[in-house]
Coordinates of C-alpha atoms in Angstrom, one line a residue:
Chain C
M1 CA 73.0 39.2 -156.7
P2 CA 70.7 40.1 -159.9
S3 CA 68.2 42.7 -159.5
I4 CA 64.6 42.2 -160.0
T5 CA 62.5 43.8 -163.1
R6 CA 58.9 44.8 -163.1
E7 CA 58.2 42.0 -165.4
E8 CA 59.6 39.3 -163.2
V9 CA 57.5 40.6 -160.3
A10 CA 54.4 40.2 -162.6
H11 CA 55.7 36.8 -163.2
L12 CA 55.9 36.2 -159.4
A13 CA 52.3 37.6 -158.8
R14 CA 51.1 35.0 -161.2
L15 CA 53.0 32.2 -159.5
A16 CA 51.6 33.4 -155.8
R17 CA 48.2 33.9 -157.4
I18 CA 47.7 37.5 -156.8
E19 CA 46.1 39.7 -159.4
L20 CA 48.3 43.0 -159.1
S21 CA 47.3 46.3 -160.7
D22 CA 49.8 48.2 -162.7
D23 CA 50.2 50.8 -160.0
E24 CA 50.8 48.0 -157.4
L25 CA 53.8 46.7 -159.9
D26 CA 55.2 50.1 -160.3
H27 CA 55.2 50.7 -156.7
L28 CA 56.3 47.1 -155.6
A29 CA 58.9 46.4 -158.1
P30 CA 61.7 49.0 -157.3
Q31 CA 60.9 48.1 -153.4
L32 CA 61.5 44.4 -153.9
D33 CA 64.8 45.3 -156.0
Q34 CA 65.8 47.3 -152.9
I35 CA 64.9 44.4 -150.6
I36 CA 66.6 41.8 -152.6
G37 CA 69.7 44.0 -152.6
L38 CA 69.8 43.8 -148.8
V39 CA 68.8 40.0 -148.3
G40 CA 71.6 39.2 -151.1
Q41 CA 74.2 39.8 -148.1
V42 CA 73.6 36.2 -147.0
S43 CA 75.9 35.4 -149.8
E44 CA 78.9 36.9 -148.5
V45 CA 79.1 35.0 -145.4
A46 CA 78.1 31.4 -145.5
A47 CA 80.8 29.2 -146.9
D48 CA 80.1 25.6 -148.6
D49 CA 81.1 23.8 -145.6
I50 CA 78.3 25.3 -143.3
P51 CA 75.3 23.2 -143.0
P52 CA 72.1 24.8 -143.1
T53 CA 69.6 24.9 -140.3
S54 CA 66.1 24.4 -141.2
H55 CA 64.8 24.7 -137.8
A56 CA 65.8 26.4 -134.5
L57 CA 65.8 23.3 -132.6
P58 CA 66.7 19.6 -133.1
I59 CA 63.3 18.1 -133.3
S60 CA 61.9 14.5 -133.2
N61 CA 58.6 13.3 -134.8
V62 CA 56.2 13.3 -131.6
M63 CA 53.4 10.8 -132.0
R64 CA 50.3 11.0 -130.5
P65 CA 48.2 7.8 -129.3
D66 CA 46.3 6.7 -132.2
E67 CA 42.8 7.0 -130.4
N68 CA 39.3 8.0 -131.6
V69 CA 38.7 11.5 -130.2
P70 CA 36.1 13.8 -130.9
C71 CA 36.8 16.4 -134.0
L72 CA 34.8 19.1 -135.5
T73 CA 31.3 18.4 -137.0
P74 CA 30.8 19.0 -140.6
E75 CA 28.8 21.9 -139.8
Q76 CA 31.5 23.2 -137.7
A77 CA 34.3 22.6 -140.2
L78 CA 32.0 24.3 -142.8
S79 CA 30.9 27.2 -140.6
G80 CA 33.5 29.7 -142.0
A81 CA 33.3 28.5 -145.8
P82 CA 32.4 31.4 -148.1
A83 CA 30.1 28.8 -150.1
A84 CA 28.7 25.2 -149.0
E85 CA 26.6 22.7 -150.3
Q86 CA 25.5 19.3 -149.3
Q87 CA 28.0 19.3 -146.5
R88 CA 30.8 20.2 -148.7
F89 CA 32.7 23.4 -149.8
R90 CA 31.3 24.9 -152.9
V91 CA 34.1 26.2 -155.0
P92 CA 34.1 27.9 -158.6
R93 CA 34.4 25.5 -161.4
I94 CA 38.0 24.7 -162.7
L95 CA 37.1 24.2 -166.3
D96 CA 35.2 26.2 -168.6
E97 CA 32.1 25.2 -170.9
E98 CA 34.3 24.5 -174.1
A99 CA 37.0 22.2 -171.9
Chain H
M1 CA 39.6 55.9 -114.0
S2 CA 38.9 52.9 -111.9
D3 CA 41.6 52.2 -109.3
L4 CA 41.2 48.7 -110.3
T5 CA 42.5 49.0 -113.7
R6 CA 45.9 50.5 -112.2
K7 CA 46.8 47.6 -110.5
T8 CA 48.8 44.4 -111.4
A9 CA 47.6 40.9 -111.9
V10 CA 49.2 40.0 -108.7
E11 CA 47.3 42.6 -106.8
L12 CA 44.0 42.0 -108.4
S13 CA 44.4 38.2 -107.6
E14 CA 45.2 39.1 -103.9
L15 CA 42.0 41.4 -103.7
M16 CA 39.9 38.6 -105.1
T17 CA 41.5 36.0 -102.8
A18 CA 40.8 38.3 -99.9
G19 CA 37.1 38.7 -101.1
E20 CA 37.5 42.6 -101.5
V21 CA 36.7 42.6 -105.1
S22 CA 35.0 39.9 -107.7
S23 CA 36.2 38.8 -111.1
V24 CA 33.1 40.4 -112.5
E25 CA 33.9 44.1 -110.7
I26 CA 37.4 43.9 -112.4
T27 CA 36.4 42.7 -115.7
Q28 CA 33.8 45.5 -115.9
A29 CA 36.4 48.0 -114.7
H30 CA 38.6 47.2 -117.6
L31 CA 35.7 47.2 -119.9
D32 CA 34.7 50.5 -119.1
R33 CA 38.4 51.5 -119.5
I34 CA 38.2 50.2 -122.9
G35 CA 35.2 52.0 -123.7
A36 CA 36.6 55.4 -122.4
V37 CA 39.9 55.3 -124.1
D38 CA 40.1 52.7 -126.9
G39 CA 38.7 55.2 -129.6
A40 CA 41.9 57.0 -129.3
V41 CA 44.2 53.9 -128.9
H42 CA 42.4 51.4 -131.0
A43 CA 44.1 48.3 -129.3
F44 CA 41.2 46.1 -129.7
L45 CA 39.6 44.7 -132.8
H46 CA 36.9 43.0 -130.9
V47 CA 35.6 43.4 -127.4
D48 CA 33.9 40.2 -126.1
S49 CA 32.1 41.9 -123.2
E50 CA 29.4 39.4 -123.0
G51 CA 31.7 36.3 -123.0
A52 CA 34.2 38.1 -120.4
L53 CA 31.5 39.0 -118.1
A54 CA 30.3 35.4 -118.1
Q55 CA 33.8 33.9 -117.7
A56 CA 34.4 36.2 -114.8
A57 CA 31.0 35.3 -113.3
A58 CA 32.1 31.5 -113.7
V59 CA 35.6 32.3 -111.8
D60 CA 33.5 34.2 -109.1
S61 CA 31.3 31.1 -108.8
R62 CA 33.9 28.6 -108.5
R63 CA 35.9 31.0 -105.9
A64 CA 32.4 31.1 -103.6
A65 CA 32.1 27.4 -103.9
G66 CA 35.6 26.9 -102.2
E67 CA 37.5 25.8 -105.4
E68 CA 41.2 26.3 -105.3
L69 CA 41.9 28.7 -108.1
G70 CA 45.3 29.3 -109.6
P71 CA 47.0 33.0 -109.1
L72 CA 45.6 34.4 -112.5
A73 CA 41.8 33.1 -112.2
G74 CA 39.4 36.1 -112.7
V75 CA 42.4 38.3 -114.1
P76 CA 41.4 39.9 -117.4
L77 CA 43.4 39.7 -120.5
A78 CA 43.8 41.0 -124.2
L79 CA 44.5 38.4 -126.6
K80 CA 46.3 39.1 -130.0
D81 CA 43.9 38.4 -132.8
V82 CA 46.4 35.6 -134.5
L83 CA 45.1 33.3 -131.8
T84 CA 42.0 31.2 -132.6
Q85 CA 39.1 31.4 -129.8
D86 CA 36.2 29.3 -130.4
G87 CA 33.2 31.3 -131.4
V88 CA 34.9 34.9 -131.2
P89 CA 35.9 36.7 -134.4
T90 CA 39.6 36.2 -135.4
T91 CA 41.0 38.1 -138.3
A92 CA 44.8 38.3 -138.0
G93 CA 44.4 42.0 -138.8
S94 CA 43.3 41.1 -142.4
K95 CA 40.5 41.5 -144.6
M96 CA 41.3 37.9 -145.8
L97 CA 39.4 36.6 -142.6
E98 CA 36.9 39.5 -142.0
G99 CA 33.9 37.9 -140.0
W100 CA 35.5 34.2 -139.5
R101 CA 34.6 32.8 -136.2
P102 CA 37.1 29.8 -135.5
P103 CA 35.2 26.5 -134.5
Y104 CA 38.0 25.8 -131.7
D105 CA 40.5 27.1 -129.2
A106 CA 44.1 27.5 -129.7
T107 CA 46.1 25.6 -127.2
V108 CA 47.2 28.9 -125.5
V109 CA 43.6 29.9 -125.4
R110 CA 42.6 26.6 -123.9
R111 CA 45.1 26.9 -121.2
L112 CA 44.1 30.4 -120.4
K113 CA 40.4 29.5 -119.8
A114 CA 41.3 26.4 -117.9
A115 CA 43.4 28.8 -115.4
G116 CA 40.2 31.0 -115.4
V117 CA 41.7 33.9 -117.2
V118 CA 39.2 36.2 -118.4
I119 CA 39.6 37.2 -122.2
L120 CA 38.6 40.5 -122.9
G121 CA 38.7 40.5 -126.7
K122 CA 41.0 40.4 -129.5
T123 CA 43.8 43.1 -130.1
N124 CA 45.0 44.9 -133.3
M125 CA 48.0 43.7 -135.1
D126 CA 49.8 44.1 -138.4
E127 CA 48.2 42.0 -140.9
F128 CA 49.5 38.2 -140.4
A129 CA 51.7 39.4 -138.0
M130 CA 53.7 41.1 -140.8
G131 CA 55.1 44.7 -139.5
S132 CA 56.9 46.5 -136.9
S133 CA 54.6 49.1 -136.4
T134 CA 50.8 48.0 -136.4
E135 CA 50.4 50.4 -139.3
N136 CA 49.9 47.3 -141.5
S137 CA 46.6 46.1 -139.8
A138 CA 43.7 46.1 -142.5
Y139 CA 41.4 47.7 -139.4
G140 CA 43.5 51.0 -138.8
T141 CA 46.5 51.7 -136.8
T142 CA 47.0 51.6 -133.1
H143 CA 48.3 54.5 -131.4
N144 CA 51.0 54.4 -128.5
P145 CA 49.6 55.4 -125.4
W146 CA 52.7 57.4 -124.5
D147 CA 52.3 59.7 -127.4
L148 CA 49.1 59.0 -129.8
N149 CA 51.0 60.5 -132.9
R150 CA 53.6 57.6 -132.6
I151 CA 53.4 53.8 -133.5
P152 CA 53.1 51.3 -130.7
G153 CA 55.6 49.1 -132.2
G154 CA 54.4 45.8 -134.2
S155 CA 53.1 43.3 -134.9
G156 CA 51.8 43.1 -131.6
G157 CA 51.0 46.7 -131.2
G158 CA 47.5 46.3 -129.8
S159 CA 48.4 44.1 -127.0
S160 CA 51.0 46.0 -125.7
A161 CA 49.1 49.3 -126.4
A162 CA 46.1 47.5 -124.4
L163 CA 48.6 47.3 -121.3
A164 CA 50.1 50.6 -121.5
A165 CA 46.5 52.3 -121.7
Y166 CA 45.5 50.3 -118.6
E167 CA 42.9 48.5 -120.6
A168 CA 44.0 45.1 -119.5
P169 CA 46.7 43.9 -116.9
L170 CA 47.9 41.0 -119.1
A171 CA 48.1 40.5 -122.9
I172 CA 49.2 37.6 -125.2
G173 CA 51.5 38.4 -128.2
T174 CA 53.2 36.1 -130.7
D175 CA 57.0 36.7 -131.5
T176 CA 58.3 36.1 -135.1
G177 CA 61.0 38.6 -135.2
G178 CA 60.4 40.6 -132.4
S179 CA 56.7 41.4 -132.4
I180 CA 56.4 40.9 -128.5
R181 CA 59.6 42.4 -127.2
Q182 CA 59.6 45.4 -129.8
P183 CA 56.1 46.7 -128.9
G184 CA 56.8 46.0 -125.3
A185 CA 60.0 48.2 -125.5
F186 CA 57.8 51.2 -127.0
T187 CA 55.1 51.0 -124.8
G188 CA 57.1 50.8 -121.5
T189 CA 55.9 47.5 -120.8
V190 CA 57.4 43.9 -120.2
G191 CA 57.3 41.5 -123.3
V192 CA 58.7 37.9 -123.4
K193 CA 59.6 35.5 -126.2
P194 CA 59.8 32.2 -124.6
T195 CA 62.0 29.4 -125.9
Y196 CA 60.9 28.4 -129.5
G197 CA 58.6 25.0 -128.8
G198 CA 58.1 26.4 -125.2
T199 CA 54.7 27.5 -126.1
S200 CA 52.3 25.8 -128.5
R201 CA 51.6 26.9 -131.8
Y202 CA 48.5 25.1 -132.2
G203 CA 45.7 27.2 -133.2
L204 CA 48.1 30.4 -134.2
I205 CA 47.6 31.6 -137.6
A206 CA 50.8 30.8 -139.1
L207 CA 53.4 33.2 -140.4
A208 CA 56.8 31.3 -140.3
S209 CA 56.3 28.2 -138.7
S210 CA 60.2 28.0 -137.8
L211 CA 60.1 31.1 -135.9
D212 CA 56.6 31.9 -134.3
T213 CA 56.4 31.8 -130.7
P214 CA 53.3 32.8 -128.4
G215 CA 54.3 34.7 -125.3
P216 CA 53.1 37.0 -122.3
C217 CA 53.0 40.7 -122.1
A218 CA 52.5 42.5 -119.0
R219 CA 53.2 45.6 -117.0
T220 CA 55.7 43.6 -114.4
T221 CA 57.9 40.9 -114.7
L222 CA 56.1 38.7 -111.9
D223 CA 52.9 39.1 -113.9
A224 CA 54.7 38.2 -117.1
A225 CA 56.3 35.2 -115.3
L226 CA 52.8 34.0 -114.0
L227 CA 51.1 34.2 -117.4
H228 CA 54.2 32.5 -118.8
E229 CA 53.8 29.5 -116.6
V230 CA 49.9 29.2 -117.5
I231 CA 50.5 29.3 -121.1
A232 CA 53.7 27.2 -121.6
G233 CA 54.3 23.5 -121.6
H234 CA 54.5 20.4 -124.0
D235 CA 51.6 20.2 -126.3
P236 CA 50.9 17.1 -128.3
M237 CA 49.0 19.0 -130.9
D238 CA 52.2 20.8 -131.9
S239 CA 54.9 18.5 -133.3
T240 CA 57.5 21.2 -132.7
S241 CA 56.6 21.4 -129.0
I242 CA 59.3 20.8 -126.5
D243 CA 58.7 17.8 -124.4
Q244 CA 60.3 19.2 -121.2
P245 CA 59.4 20.7 -117.8
V246 CA 58.5 24.7 -118.0
P247 CA 61.3 26.5 -116.6
A248 CA 60.8 27.8 -113.1
V249 CA 60.1 31.3 -114.4
V250 CA 57.7 32.4 -111.2
D251 CA 60.4 31.6 -108.7
A252 CA 63.0 33.3 -110.9
A253 CA 60.8 36.6 -111.2
R254 CA 60.3 36.5 -107.5
R255 CA 64.0 35.9 -106.5
A256 CA 65.3 38.7 -108.8
D257 CA 68.8 38.3 -107.9
V258 CA 71.8 38.9 -110.3
A259 CA 74.6 38.4 -107.8
G260 CA 77.2 36.3 -109.5
L261 CA 75.3 36.2 -112.8
R262 CA 77.5 36.6 -116.1
I263 CA 76.1 39.0 -118.4
G264 CA 77.4 39.6 -121.8
V265 CA 76.9 42.9 -123.6
V266 CA 76.8 42.1 -127.6
K267 CA 79.4 44.3 -129.2
E268 CA 77.6 44.4 -132.3
L269 CA 74.2 45.7 -131.1
G270 CA 75.0 49.2 -130.5
G271 CA 76.8 52.1 -132.0
E272 CA 76.1 53.6 -135.1
G273 CA 72.4 53.9 -136.0
Y274 CA 71.4 53.6 -132.4
Q275 CA 69.5 56.7 -130.9
P276 CA 71.6 58.4 -128.2
G277 CA 69.0 58.2 -125.5
V278 CA 68.3 54.6 -126.1
E279 CA 72.2 53.8 -125.6
A280 CA 72.2 56.1 -122.3
R281 CA 69.5 54.2 -120.7
F282 CA 70.7 50.9 -121.8
H283 CA 74.3 51.5 -120.4
E284 CA 72.9 52.9 -117.1
A285 CA 70.8 49.6 -116.7
V286 CA 73.9 47.6 -117.4
E287 CA 75.8 49.5 -114.8
L288 CA 72.9 49.0 -112.1
L289 CA 73.3 45.3 -112.6
T290 CA 76.9 45.6 -112.1
K291 CA 76.2 47.2 -108.8
L292 CA 73.6 44.4 -108.1
G293 CA 76.6 42.0 -108.3
A294 CA 76.2 40.9 -111.8
E295 CA 79.9 40.3 -113.8
V296 CA 79.4 42.2 -117.0
V297 CA 81.6 41.6 -120.0
E298 CA 81.7 42.5 -123.6
V299 CA 80.9 39.6 -126.1
S300 CA 81.4 39.6 -129.8
C301 CA 78.7 37.9 -132.1
P302 CA 80.0 38.7 -135.5
H303 CA 77.3 37.0 -137.7
F304 CA 74.5 39.0 -136.0
E305 CA 74.8 41.6 -138.8
Y306 CA 73.6 39.0 -141.4
A307 CA 70.5 38.0 -139.0
L308 CA 68.2 40.7 -140.8
P309 CA 69.0 39.5 -144.3
A310 CA 68.7 36.0 -143.5
Y311 CA 65.6 36.7 -141.5
Y312 CA 64.0 38.8 -144.4
L313 CA 64.7 35.5 -146.6
I314 CA 63.4 32.8 -144.4
L315 CA 60.1 34.3 -143.3
P316 CA 59.0 35.5 -146.5
S317 CA 59.8 32.1 -147.9
E318 CA 57.6 30.1 -145.0
A319 CA 54.8 33.0 -145.1
S320 CA 54.5 32.6 -148.9
S321 CA 54.0 28.8 -148.4
N322 CA 51.8 29.2 -145.1
L323 CA 49.3 32.0 -146.7
A324 CA 48.8 30.0 -149.7
K325 CA 46.0 28.4 -147.9
F326 CA 44.0 31.7 -148.0
D327 CA 42.7 31.0 -151.6
A328 CA 38.9 31.7 -151.0
M329 CA 38.3 28.1 -151.0
R330 CA 37.7 26.9 -147.7
Y331 CA 37.1 30.1 -145.5
G332 CA 37.2 33.9 -145.4
L333 CA 36.9 36.1 -148.2
R334 CA 35.9 35.2 -151.7
V335 CA 36.1 37.6 -154.7
G336 CA 34.6 37.1 -158.2
D337 CA 32.7 33.9 -157.8
N338 CA 30.1 35.0 -160.4
G339 CA 30.2 32.1 -162.6
E340 CA 32.2 33.4 -164.9
N341 CA 35.6 33.1 -163.5
S342 CA 37.6 30.1 -163.1
A343 CA 38.9 28.9 -159.5
E344 CA 42.3 30.1 -160.5
K345 CA 41.0 33.5 -161.3
V346 CA 38.9 33.6 -158.1
M347 CA 41.9 33.0 -156.0
S348 CA 43.8 35.8 -157.6
L349 CA 41.0 38.1 -157.3
T350 CA 40.6 37.3 -153.8
R351 CA 44.0 37.4 -152.7
E352 CA 44.5 40.7 -154.5
A353 CA 41.6 42.1 -152.4
G354 CA 42.0 40.4 -149.3
F355 CA 46.0 41.1 -148.7
G356 CA 47.5 44.4 -147.8
A357 CA 50.7 45.8 -149.2
E358 CA 53.2 44.5 -146.7
V359 CA 51.7 40.9 -147.0
K360 CA 51.9 41.1 -150.9
R361 CA 55.5 42.6 -150.7
R362 CA 56.6 39.3 -148.5
I363 CA 54.6 36.9 -150.6
M364 CA 56.4 38.0 -153.7
L365 CA 59.7 38.0 -151.8
G366 CA 59.4 34.7 -150.6
T367 CA 58.0 33.2 -154.0
H368 CA 61.2 34.9 -155.7
A369 CA 63.6 33.4 -152.9
L370 CA 62.1 29.8 -153.4
S371 CA 61.7 29.8 -157.2
S372 CA 63.9 27.5 -159.3
G373 CA 67.5 29.0 -159.6
Y374 CA 67.2 31.2 -156.8
Y375 CA 66.6 28.7 -154.0
D376 CA 70.3 28.2 -153.2
A377 CA 71.2 31.4 -153.5
Y378 CA 68.8 32.8 -151.3
Y379 CA 66.9 30.5 -149.0
G380 CA 70.0 28.0 -148.8
Q381 CA 72.3 30.5 -148.1
A382 CA 69.9 32.1 -145.5
Q383 CA 69.6 28.9 -143.6
K384 CA 73.4 28.5 -143.4
V385 CA 73.7 31.9 -141.8
R386 CA 71.2 30.8 -139.1
T387 CA 73.7 27.8 -138.2
L388 CA 76.4 30.7 -137.8
I389 CA 74.0 32.7 -135.7
A390 CA 73.4 29.7 -133.6
R391 CA 77.1 29.0 -133.1
D392 CA 77.4 32.5 -132.1
F393 CA 74.9 32.1 -129.4
T394 CA 76.5 28.8 -128.4
R395 CA 80.0 30.2 -127.8
A396 CA 79.0 33.4 -126.2
Y397 CA 76.9 31.1 -123.6
E398 CA 79.9 29.4 -122.9
Q399 CA 81.3 32.6 -121.5
V400 CA 78.3 34.2 -119.9
D401 CA 74.8 33.2 -118.7
V402 CA 72.8 35.7 -120.6
L403 CA 73.5 38.5 -123.2
V404 CA 72.1 41.8 -123.4
S405 CA 71.4 44.8 -125.7
P406 CA 68.8 47.6 -126.4
A407 CA 65.6 46.0 -127.6
T408 CA 65.1 48.5 -130.2
P409 CA 67.8 50.9 -132.0
T410 CA 65.2 53.9 -131.4
T411 CA 62.4 54.8 -129.7
A412 CA 58.8 54.8 -131.0
F413 CA 58.6 56.7 -134.2
A414 CA 55.8 59.0 -135.5
I415 CA 53.0 57.1 -137.4
G416 CA 53.7 57.1 -141.2
D417 CA 57.3 58.0 -140.8
R418 CA 58.6 54.6 -142.1
I419 CA 55.5 53.2 -144.0
D420 CA 57.0 53.7 -147.6
D421 CA 60.5 52.7 -146.5
P422 CA 60.5 49.0 -146.0
I423 CA 64.2 48.7 -145.3
A424 CA 63.9 51.5 -142.4
M425 CA 60.9 49.6 -141.1
Y426 CA 62.7 46.0 -141.2
K427 CA 65.8 47.5 -139.4
N428 CA 63.5 48.0 -136.2
D429 CA 64.0 44.3 -135.5
L430 CA 67.8 44.5 -135.6
C431 CA 68.3 43.4 -131.9
T432 CA 65.5 41.1 -131.6
I433 CA 65.7 38.9 -134.8
P434 CA 68.9 36.8 -133.8
S435 CA 66.9 35.1 -130.8
N436 CA 64.3 34.0 -133.4
L437 CA 66.6 32.5 -135.8
A438 CA 68.3 30.5 -133.2
G439 CA 65.2 29.8 -131.2
N440 CA 66.5 30.8 -127.7
A441 CA 64.6 32.9 -124.9
A442 CA 64.4 36.8 -124.8
A443 CA 62.7 39.6 -123.4
S444 CA 62.3 43.1 -123.2
F445 CA 61.9 45.0 -119.9
P446 CA 61.5 48.8 -119.5
C447 CA 64.6 50.6 -118.5
G448 CA 63.9 54.2 -118.7
L449 CA 62.8 57.3 -120.9
A450 CA 64.9 58.3 -123.6
D451 CA 66.3 62.1 -123.1
E452 CA 65.3 63.4 -126.5
D453 CA 61.7 62.3 -126.6
G454 CA 60.6 61.2 -123.2
L455 CA 59.8 57.7 -124.5
P456 CA 60.3 54.2 -123.2
V457 CA 63.3 52.3 -123.7
G458 CA 63.5 48.5 -123.7
F459 CA 66.5 46.7 -121.8
H460 CA 66.7 43.3 -124.0
V461 CA 68.0 40.1 -122.3
M462 CA 68.5 36.9 -124.3
A463 CA 68.9 33.5 -122.6
P464 CA 69.7 30.0 -123.9
V465 CA 67.0 27.6 -124.6
M466 CA 65.0 26.5 -122.1
R467 CA 66.6 28.9 -119.8
D468 CA 63.7 31.3 -119.6
D469 CA 63.9 31.4 -115.9
L470 CA 67.4 33.6 -116.4
L471 CA 65.3 36.4 -118.3
Y472 CA 62.8 36.9 -115.3
Q473 CA 65.9 36.7 -113.0
V474 CA 67.5 39.5 -114.5
G475 CA 64.2 41.6 -115.5
G476 CA 63.2 41.0 -111.9
A477 CA 66.1 42.7 -110.5
L478 CA 66.5 45.5 -113.0
E479 CA 62.6 46.3 -112.3
A480 CA 63.2 46.3 -108.5
A481 CA 66.3 48.6 -108.6
L482 CA 64.4 50.9 -110.9
A483 CA 61.5 51.0 -109.2
E484 CA 63.3 52.1 -106.0
Q485 CA 64.9 55.0 -108.1
W486 CA 61.4 56.0 -109.6
G487 CA 58.9 55.4 -107.0
G488 CA 57.1 52.8 -109.2
V489 CA 57.4 50.8 -112.2
L490 CA 58.1 52.9 -115.6
M491 CA 54.3 53.0 -116.7
S492 CA 53.7 54.9 -113.7
K493 CA 55.0 57.7 -115.6
A494 CA 53.2 57.5 -118.5
P495 CA 50.6 60.7 -119.4
E496 CA 47.0 60.2 -118.6
L497 CA 44.9 59.4 -121.7
E498 CA 42.0 61.6 -122.6
V499 CA 38.8 59.9 -122.1
T500 CA 37.0 60.1 -125.2
R501 CA 33.5 58.6 -124.3

């Protein structure tokens, strides 16, 4: 299994939307490399003819009756929001002034 | 200490039924105990004194009105902070959710309330249930009541420590890779992971959706069984919930008979890396079960050695996906929303500030395992290992009724001992993880104290899917036999905690 570099960890942080400091990258990269060495053992054992198990138990889709039932009010749904406006979540803008 | 806090849930229930004590008195005694010792233990993140006393008063009124109540009505309970409770702060041990009050109850909580169980408050845990020591909580470490310099286990260290400190007779945990059983073993209490899908995950802040299982924690097997019966059963709100009757766990705990039961000792879960005192107590317990009439054989599960690597690929992969919702947009923390940063930058700044080191480590690992070019080599292979482990279990259960092992390779270690060594930390879960990958039922029961350090050792029992009753049958028999030797349950040997206020 290939090891993981500091640059790759920085790339993963961007993918995962986590702003890591240089110190964190220095600390995390060797730890992740060590962990990946351990978990890479899975490639030693599972042959091509073994089917993957995505879930512990065989499950079938369980449908509830399609009935109107009380649900959260807008006030309840927004009660934990960092910011709300006009019964909606208020989020930071996506585009800057020039876009 | 009030005598009421020393009693089991069954004893408290009998006292209430006989009219000798009220739920309000019992609840107040436990709140007083929390006030007296939790400064040193730090089992609780939030104590809901007002809410608990109101619930207790409501149960007392119902009892006074002649209403027929369930066996746990009026008994206090400590709730792991990963389950939502309407209007009560729920953080999952993370700064990301600091101050969040959910607007709804988890199904487990709804069932507890319906049964009249009094919820004292929310217990400390490793952040988003990631950890084996409760050192990864954003709100500080929980201490093991047997030795305050030691960890109580994780991730549900708060729930188990609350039991061991006599702050609550019952508690709820969640088990993704051993987070009920491992702290159970380290604190000398009973911890049960029900069959996956046997208890609802609705309202449980998800870590790894194909592994997470809420379950009961108690100081005795019968108390755990009574709690199991309250919280288990089909839930249409959870599509992975099993639509079958709850196994007869209370009957099994009361029967406590292993005569004729076939018990398999897992060859691969012992030997090198296992503390001698842990192995000694485990083998004594096996001998005791043999004397009680069980037939004991050694069983090989050759793929169990790959459970740990498979788990540490599957869990982070699912966690990286589940935790993507903590993005500062809809609830919890938001950092950098000053009008100068884009939504994407606010997300990154928030997740940097809100997540702790272990959570970041696992999100990175999961992102890596699921990324293009690595998916088949890591995640796909891990899911194949899962198949092999499930097959090991199936073959083993053709020979025996239950499998047994130590619950953990060592007793509780010192706070700080393994915090910078993730692999050493992950190895704590060596014995518990296979049951999560296969979805079967498992539990840890106290089986004595290790000679080296005088700390509790857990006896691990694994039963087939939806045969949770077998856990209680074995645990009950072991507990009764050991209690006869010790003159009470193991917890009665715990040192007295100093009252801090």
